[in-house]
Amino acid sequence: MVSKFSQVLSVTRQAPELIVPARPTPREVKQLSDIDDQESLRFHLPLIFFYKNDPSPSMEGRDPVKVIREAISKALVFYYPLAGRLKEGYNRKLMVECNAEGVLFVEADANFTLEQLGDDIQPPCPYLNQLLYDVPGSEVILGCPLLLIQDQALLVQLV
């Protein structure tokens, strides 16, 4: 059953962009372990994390989206395989081609507060389709970005 709230819930997304590592990273191919390479694990897993804005003095006058973009770019230097792409090798063995193509980033704005979602954000979340960006072509895992990050600004509830 669809609630009245879900009918007015609106998320506006900017065009997706790729965030690449901030510095050059090794160009190599890394084979996945046999545990990670199981046929039954070849799918994308949607996860939602909610973080409250921290109005600390260090963030004063700074655009949170820009801070997040920069932090991802810097983190990808150390976690560079995440900026690569999966490919299949001999006998369908999965490998990560570490090519620094980047992770997918989507900036979004919403017309609701986290408090309005209430307990409905617990699985099964009835708003999952509205909250998550459906990446075109993501039903396959080969050649696609390994990570999609969506920064979604919710309305702020004034107390």
XYZ file of N, CA and C in Angstrom:
477
model
N 0.844 -1.182 0.000
C 0.000 0.000 0.000
C 0.891 1.247 0.000
N 0.578 2.183 -0.866
C 1.362 3.412 -0.992
C 0.755 4.476 -0.089
N 1.584 5.068 0.765
C 1.082 6.106 1.664
C 0.947 7.429 0.920
N 0.165 8.339 1.532
C 0.011 9.676 0.947
C 1.358 10.381 0.885
N 2.213 10.123 1.888
C 3.523 10.774 1.929
C 4.368 10.374 0.729
N 4.355 9.091 0.362
C 5.202 8.646 -0.745
C 4.748 9.230 -2.072
N 3.491 9.646 -2.152
C 2.999 10.239 -3.391
C 3.511 11.666 -3.563
N 3.886 12.345 -2.470
C 4.389 13.716 -2.569
C 5.900 13.769 -2.400
N 6.508 12.646 -2.054
C 7.954 12.572 -1.899
C 8.610 12.819 -3.251
N 9.545 13.758 -3.278
C 10.177 14.107 -4.543
C 11.687 14.235 -4.369
N 12.431 13.623 -5.291
C 13.883 13.716 -5.297
C 14.300 14.240 -6.667
N 15.055 15.330 -6.688
C 15.557 15.913 -7.930
C 17.056 15.672 -7.984
N 17.489 15.000 -9.056
C 18.906 14.643 -9.185
C 19.578 15.461 -10.285
N 20.851 15.780 -10.045
C 21.682 16.385 -11.073
C 22.195 15.257 -11.976
N 22.826 15.614 -13.054
C 23.391 14.602 -13.951
C 24.509 13.843 -13.223
N 24.560 12.527 -13.383
C 25.643 11.753 -12.751
C 27.000 12.183 -13.300
N 28.013 12.099 -12.441
C 29.370 12.439 -12.865
C 30.332 11.407 -12.302
N 31.486 11.296 -12.922
C 32.509 10.387 -12.431
C 33.513 11.167 -11.590
N 33.829 10.610 -10.416
C 34.878 11.182 -9.574
C 36.069 10.251 -9.668
N 37.188 10.803 -10.058
C 38.412 10.007 -10.246
C 39.370 10.254 -9.080
N 40.359 9.388 -8.907
C 41.342 9.606 -7.840
C 42.050 10.954 -8.000
N 42.379 11.560 -6.860
C 43.002 12.888 -6.849
C 44.420 12.881 -7.414
N 45.091 11.738 -7.346
C 46.455 11.602 -7.865
C 46.536 10.335 -8.694
N 47.566 10.194 -9.518
C 47.726 8.962 -10.300
C 47.785 7.728 -9.392
N 47.194 6.646 -9.872
C 47.155 5.387 -9.120
C 47.731 4.268 -9.994
N 48.116 3.156 -9.379
C 48.668 2.047 -10.170
C 47.669 1.538 -11.215
N 48.177 1.257 -12.396
C 47.376 0.642 -13.463
C 47.725 -0.833 -13.449
N 46.785 -1.639 -12.990
C 47.025 -3.067 -12.880
C 45.699 -3.812 -12.895
N 45.783 -5.124 -12.968
C 44.596 -5.972 -12.912
C 44.712 -6.827 -11.658
N 43.647 -6.833 -10.854
C 43.625 -7.615 -9.613
C 42.530 -8.667 -9.716
N 42.911 -9.934 -9.578
C 41.914 -10.999 -9.589
C 41.155 -11.005 -8.274
N 39.856 -11.253 -8.363
C 39.070 -11.407 -7.149
C 39.350 -12.783 -6.552
N 39.186 -12.876 -5.250
C 39.344 -14.172 -4.595
C 38.206 -15.089 -5.040
N 38.366 -16.375 -4.834
C 37.302 -17.321 -5.187
C 36.033 -17.049 -4.383
N 36.181 -16.541 -3.184
C 35.001 -16.207 -2.370
C 34.243 -15.042 -3.006
N 34.964 -14.014 -3.440
C 34.328 -12.838 -4.042
C 33.840 -13.096 -5.464
N 34.310 -14.155 -6.075
C 34.028 -14.442 -7.481
C 32.880 -15.433 -7.660
N 32.090 -15.674 -6.642
C 30.996 -16.626 -6.755
C 29.926 -16.099 -7.712
N 29.427 -16.973 -8.543
C 28.402 -16.605 -9.530
C 27.177 -15.983 -8.846
N 26.834 -16.478 -7.673
C 25.638 -15.984 -6.980
C 25.831 -14.580 -6.391
N 27.045 -14.041 -6.432
C 27.318 -12.709 -5.889
C 27.508 -11.654 -6.974
N 27.126 -11.954 -8.184
C 27.339 -11.008 -9.289
C 26.142 -10.076 -9.452
N 26.018 -9.167 -8.527
C 24.939 -8.186 -8.560
C 25.367 -6.962 -7.759
N 24.645 -5.868 -7.966
C 24.894 -4.650 -7.188
C 24.017 -4.692 -5.946
N 24.526 -4.199 -4.861
C 23.801 -4.191 -3.597
C 23.476 -2.751 -3.218
N 22.182 -2.401 -3.195
C 21.838 -1.026 -2.813
C 21.891 -0.851 -1.297
N 22.549 0.206 -0.864
C 22.634 0.553 0.556
C 22.317 2.028 0.719
N 21.644 2.350 1.793
C 21.350 3.753 2.095
C 21.912 4.065 3.473
N 22.681 5.140 3.557
C 23.183 5.628 4.828
C 22.700 7.061 4.988
N 22.196 7.399 6.144
C 21.758 8.755 6.418
C 22.699 9.373 7.446
N 23.148 10.586 7.167
C 24.016 11.317 8.072
C 23.415 12.691 8.299
N 23.374 13.097 9.535
C 22.880 14.443 9.836
C 23.992 15.455 9.569
N 23.595 16.616 9.127
C 24.542 17.697 8.873
C 25.116 18.176 10.207
N 26.407 18.302 10.246
C 27.070 18.799 11.449
C 27.464 20.249 11.204
N 26.736 21.173 11.815
C 27.046 22.588 11.574
C 28.268 23.066 12.372
N 29.367 22.336 12.263
C 30.573 22.708 13.000
C 31.239 23.908 12.330
N 32.045 24.643 13.102
C 32.726 25.819 12.541
C 33.620 25.471 11.347
N 34.163 24.258 11.307
C 35.051 23.887 10.198
C 34.299 23.801 8.865
N 32.977 23.643 8.902
C 32.187 23.559 7.669
C 31.534 24.884 7.295
N 31.690 25.890 8.127
C 31.053 27.173 7.877
C 31.514 27.753 6.533
N 30.547 28.078 5.688
C 30.843 28.660 4.389
C 31.312 27.668 3.342
N 31.320 26.390 3.658
C 31.783 25.370 2.703
C 30.584 24.594 2.156
N 30.642 24.262 0.899
C 29.604 23.484 0.240
C 29.816 22.013 0.586
N 28.869 21.370 1.306
C 29.048 19.977 1.691
C 29.265 19.040 0.500
N 28.605 19.307 -0.606
C 28.760 18.453 -1.786
C 30.188 18.524 -2.311
N 30.759 19.727 -2.340
C 32.143 19.880 -2.796
C 33.107 19.169 -1.846
N 32.848 19.261 -0.556
C 33.688 18.586 0.442
C 33.632 17.073 0.229
N 32.431 16.547 -0.014
C 32.270 15.105 -0.233
C 32.989 14.677 -1.502
N 32.820 15.437 -2.585
C 33.517 15.111 -3.849
C 35.032 15.034 -3.638
N 35.581 16.052 -2.981
C 37.030 16.093 -2.739
C 37.483 14.928 -1.860
N 36.699 14.609 -0.842
C 37.056 13.512 0.063
C 37.044 12.171 -0.680
N 36.059 11.968 -1.541
C 36.001 10.726 -2.324
C 37.220 10.634 -3.233
N 37.533 11.731 -3.899
C 38.678 11.747 -4.811
C 39.975 11.424 -4.082
N 40.146 11.978 -2.891
C 41.351 11.701 -2.102
C 41.361 10.254 -1.601
N 40.216 9.739 -1.179
C 40.141 8.363 -0.682
C 40.434 7.356 -1.792
N 40.037 7.677 -3.021
C 40.264 6.756 -4.139
C 41.742 6.562 -4.461
N 42.589 7.457 -4.005
C 44.027 7.269 -4.193
C 44.471 6.013 -3.443
N 43.955 5.821 -2.246
C 44.336 4.678 -1.413
C 43.483 3.435 -1.701
N 42.249 3.654 -2.123
C 41.324 2.560 -2.435
C 41.072 2.525 -3.945
N 42.150 2.631 -4.695
C 42.075 2.807 -6.145
C 41.346 1.699 -6.901
N 41.308 0.443 -6.432
C 40.530 -0.545 -7.195
C 39.047 -0.180 -7.324
N 38.502 0.572 -6.354
C 37.097 0.980 -6.444
C 36.839 1.907 -7.625
N 37.869 2.566 -8.129
C 37.724 3.458 -9.277
C 37.893 2.701 -10.590
N 38.072 1.392 -10.514
C 38.265 0.563 -11.705
C 36.963 -0.058 -12.188
N 37.101 -1.077 -13.016
C 35.951 -1.769 -13.598
C 36.177 -3.270 -13.530
N 35.084 -3.998 -13.303
C 35.161 -5.452 -13.332
C 35.225 -5.933 -14.766
N 36.003 -6.983 -14.981
C 36.029 -7.633 -16.283
C 36.213 -9.123 -16.037
N 35.890 -9.907 -17.054
C 36.056 -11.351 -16.945
C 37.317 -11.783 -17.660
N 38.006 -12.722 -17.042
C 39.184 -13.308 -17.645
C 38.904 -14.750 -18.052
N 39.955 -15.520 -18.129
C 39.850 -16.925 -18.501
C 38.898 -17.655 -17.549
N 38.030 -18.472 -18.107
C 37.094 -19.284 -17.327
C 36.119 -18.421 -16.513
N 35.807 -17.231 -17.023
C 34.878 -16.280 -16.402
C 35.356 -15.759 -15.054
N 36.641 -15.834 -14.797
C 37.210 -15.330 -13.543
C 37.090 -13.807 -13.518
N 36.501 -13.272 -12.439
C 36.350 -11.828 -12.320
C 37.644 -11.179 -11.869
N 37.909 -10.013 -12.464
C 39.083 -9.220 -12.122
C 38.685 -7.756 -12.097
N 39.418 -6.998 -11.310
C 39.234 -5.553 -11.307
C 40.345 -4.953 -12.144
N 39.936 -4.257 -13.193
C 40.905 -3.520 -13.996
C 41.061 -2.153 -13.339
N 42.174 -1.946 -12.684
C 42.440 -0.689 -11.976
C 42.864 0.343 -13.014
N 41.886 1.132 -13.473
C 42.122 2.068 -14.566
C 41.775 3.512 -14.212
N 41.396 3.745 -12.967
C 41.098 5.099 -12.471
C 39.971 5.798 -13.238
N 39.037 5.029 -13.800
C 37.912 5.652 -14.506
C 36.972 6.371 -13.551
N 36.939 5.965 -12.298
C 36.187 6.712 -11.294
C 34.928 6.012 -10.808
N 34.370 6.598 -9.753
C 33.106 6.134 -9.189
C 32.023 7.121 -9.591
N 30.800 6.633 -9.645
C 29.682 7.463 -10.065
C 29.164 8.267 -8.870
N 28.936 9.554 -9.088
C 28.459 10.452 -8.041
C 27.242 11.191 -8.557
N 26.202 11.235 -7.738
C 24.975 11.945 -8.102
C 24.608 12.880 -6.952
N 24.397 14.129 -7.291
C 23.927 15.099 -6.303
C 22.411 15.192 -6.422
N 21.729 15.185 -5.275
C 20.265 15.201 -5.294
C 19.719 16.085 -4.180
N 18.515 16.582 -4.403
C 17.784 17.346 -3.393
C 16.422 16.697 -3.204
N 15.932 16.728 -1.981
C 14.643 16.106 -1.668
C 13.732 17.110 -0.976
N 12.429 16.865 -1.068
C 11.447 17.784 -0.489
C 10.887 17.272 0.838
N 11.680 16.515 1.589
C 11.205 15.950 2.842
C 12.352 15.908 3.842
N 12.024 15.688 5.093
C 13.030 15.587 6.136
C 13.230 14.118 6.500
N 14.342 13.833 7.121
C 14.605 12.484 7.605
C 13.559 12.082 8.644
N 13.140 13.033 9.457
C 12.130 12.768 10.476
C 10.803 12.362 9.837
N 10.477 12.918 8.657
C 9.236 12.542 7.984
C 9.261 11.089 7.514
N 10.437 10.579 7.198
C 10.524 9.173 6.791
C 10.254 8.247 7.964
N 10.621 8.699 9.160
C 10.352 7.921 10.362
C 10.927 6.520 10.295
N 10.180 5.560 10.802
C 10.621 4.170 10.831
C 10.534 3.491 9.469
N 9.942 4.164 8.484
C 9.814 3.565 7.150
C 11.154 3.397 6.448
N 12.231 3.982 6.986
C 13.533 3.784 6.342
C 14.117 2.422 6.695
N 13.498 1.726 7.645
C 13.932 0.367 7.970
C 13.460 -0.577 6.866
N 14.233 -1.625 6.566
C 13.798 -2.586 5.542
C 12.496 -3.255 5.936
N 11.613 -3.505 5.015
C 11.656 -3.054 3.620
C 11.182 -1.605 3.513
N 12.011 -0.763 2.973
C 11.717 0.671 2.858
C 10.802 0.915 1.658
N 9.599 1.440 1.888
C 8.682 1.674 0.764
C 9.128 2.804 -0.159
N 10.118 3.576 0.263
C 10.581 4.713 -0.533
C 11.880 4.419 -1.280
N 12.314 3.173 -1.264
C 13.609 2.815 -1.835
C 13.754 3.283 -3.287
N 12.739 3.067 -4.107
C 12.835 3.453 -5.521
C 12.945 4.958 -5.708
N 12.320 5.735 -4.825
C 12.425 7.186 -4.933
C 13.771 7.687 -4.400
N 14.319 7.017 -3.400
C 15.551 7.485 -2.781
C 16.794 7.117 -3.576
N 16.811 5.935 -4.177
C 18.005 5.457 -4.872
C 17.958 5.774 -6.356
N 19.096 6.145 -6.883
C 19.237 6.393 -8.314
C 19.393 5.057 -9.035
N 18.559 4.821 -10.026
C 18.650 3.597 -10.824
C 19.609 3.869 -11.979
N 20.793 3.304 -11.887
C 21.829 3.553 -12.883
C 21.486 2.791 -14.164
N 21.334 3.503 -15.276
C 21.068 2.801 -16.529
C 22.179 1.803 -16.840
N 21.812 0.564 -17.158
C 22.775 -0.469 -17.482
C 23.350 -1.173 -16.271
N 22.840 -0.866 -15.065
C 23.431 -1.448 -13.852
C 22.983 -2.874 -13.583
N 22.148 -3.422 -14.438
C 21.766 -4.818 -14.243
C 22.924 -5.766 -14.574
N 23.925 -5.254 -15.244
C 25.152 -6.024 -15.477
C 26.254 -5.423 -14.601
N 27.261 -6.226 -14.293
C 28.315 -5.703 -13.418
C 29.621 -5.456 -14.155
N 29.758 -6.003 -15.351
C 31.017 -5.864 -16.082
C 31.111 -4.500 -16.751
N 32.255 -3.850 -16.606
C 32.507 -2.587 -17.282
C 31.809 -1.387 -16.677
N 31.134 -1.564 -15.553
C 30.398 -0.463 -14.913
C 31.181 0.062 -13.713
N 30.881 1.299 -13.291
C 31.495 1.778 -12.049
C 31.163 0.825 -10.899
N 32.126 0.603 -10.025
C 31.929 -0.324 -8.917
C 31.171 0.309 -7.759
N 31.086 1.622 -7.764
C 30.475 2.326 -6.650
C 29.683 3.513 -7.157
N 28.473 3.677 -6.626
C 27.640 4.846 -6.897
C 27.390 5.529 -5.564
N 27.707 6.796 -5.504
C 27.463 7.576 -4.291
C 26.495 8.684 -4.664
N 25.388 8.755 -3.915
C 24.405 9.813 -4.139
C 24.354 10.669 -2.886
N 24.687 11.936 -3.025
C 24.583 12.873 -1.925
C 23.237 13.542 -2.034
N 22.386 13.254 -1.081
C 21.014 13.740 -1.148
C 20.757 14.702 -0.007
N 20.499 15.937 -0.326
C 20.196 16.939 0.685
C 18.712 16.864 1.010
N 18.413 16.525 2.246
C 17.029 16.521 2.720
C 16.702 17.888 3.287
N 15.426 18.175 3.369
C 15.025 19.417 4.014
C 15.460 19.374 5.473
N 15.729 20.510 6.034
C 16.128 20.589 7.433
C 14.910 20.883 8.280
N 14.740 20.088 9.332
C 13.646 20.322 10.242
C 14.125 21.236 11.352
N 13.517 22.395 11.460
C 13.903 23.336 12.503
C 13.218 22.954 13.796
N 13.972 22.957 14.867
C 13.435 22.545 16.164
C 13.137 23.749 17.005
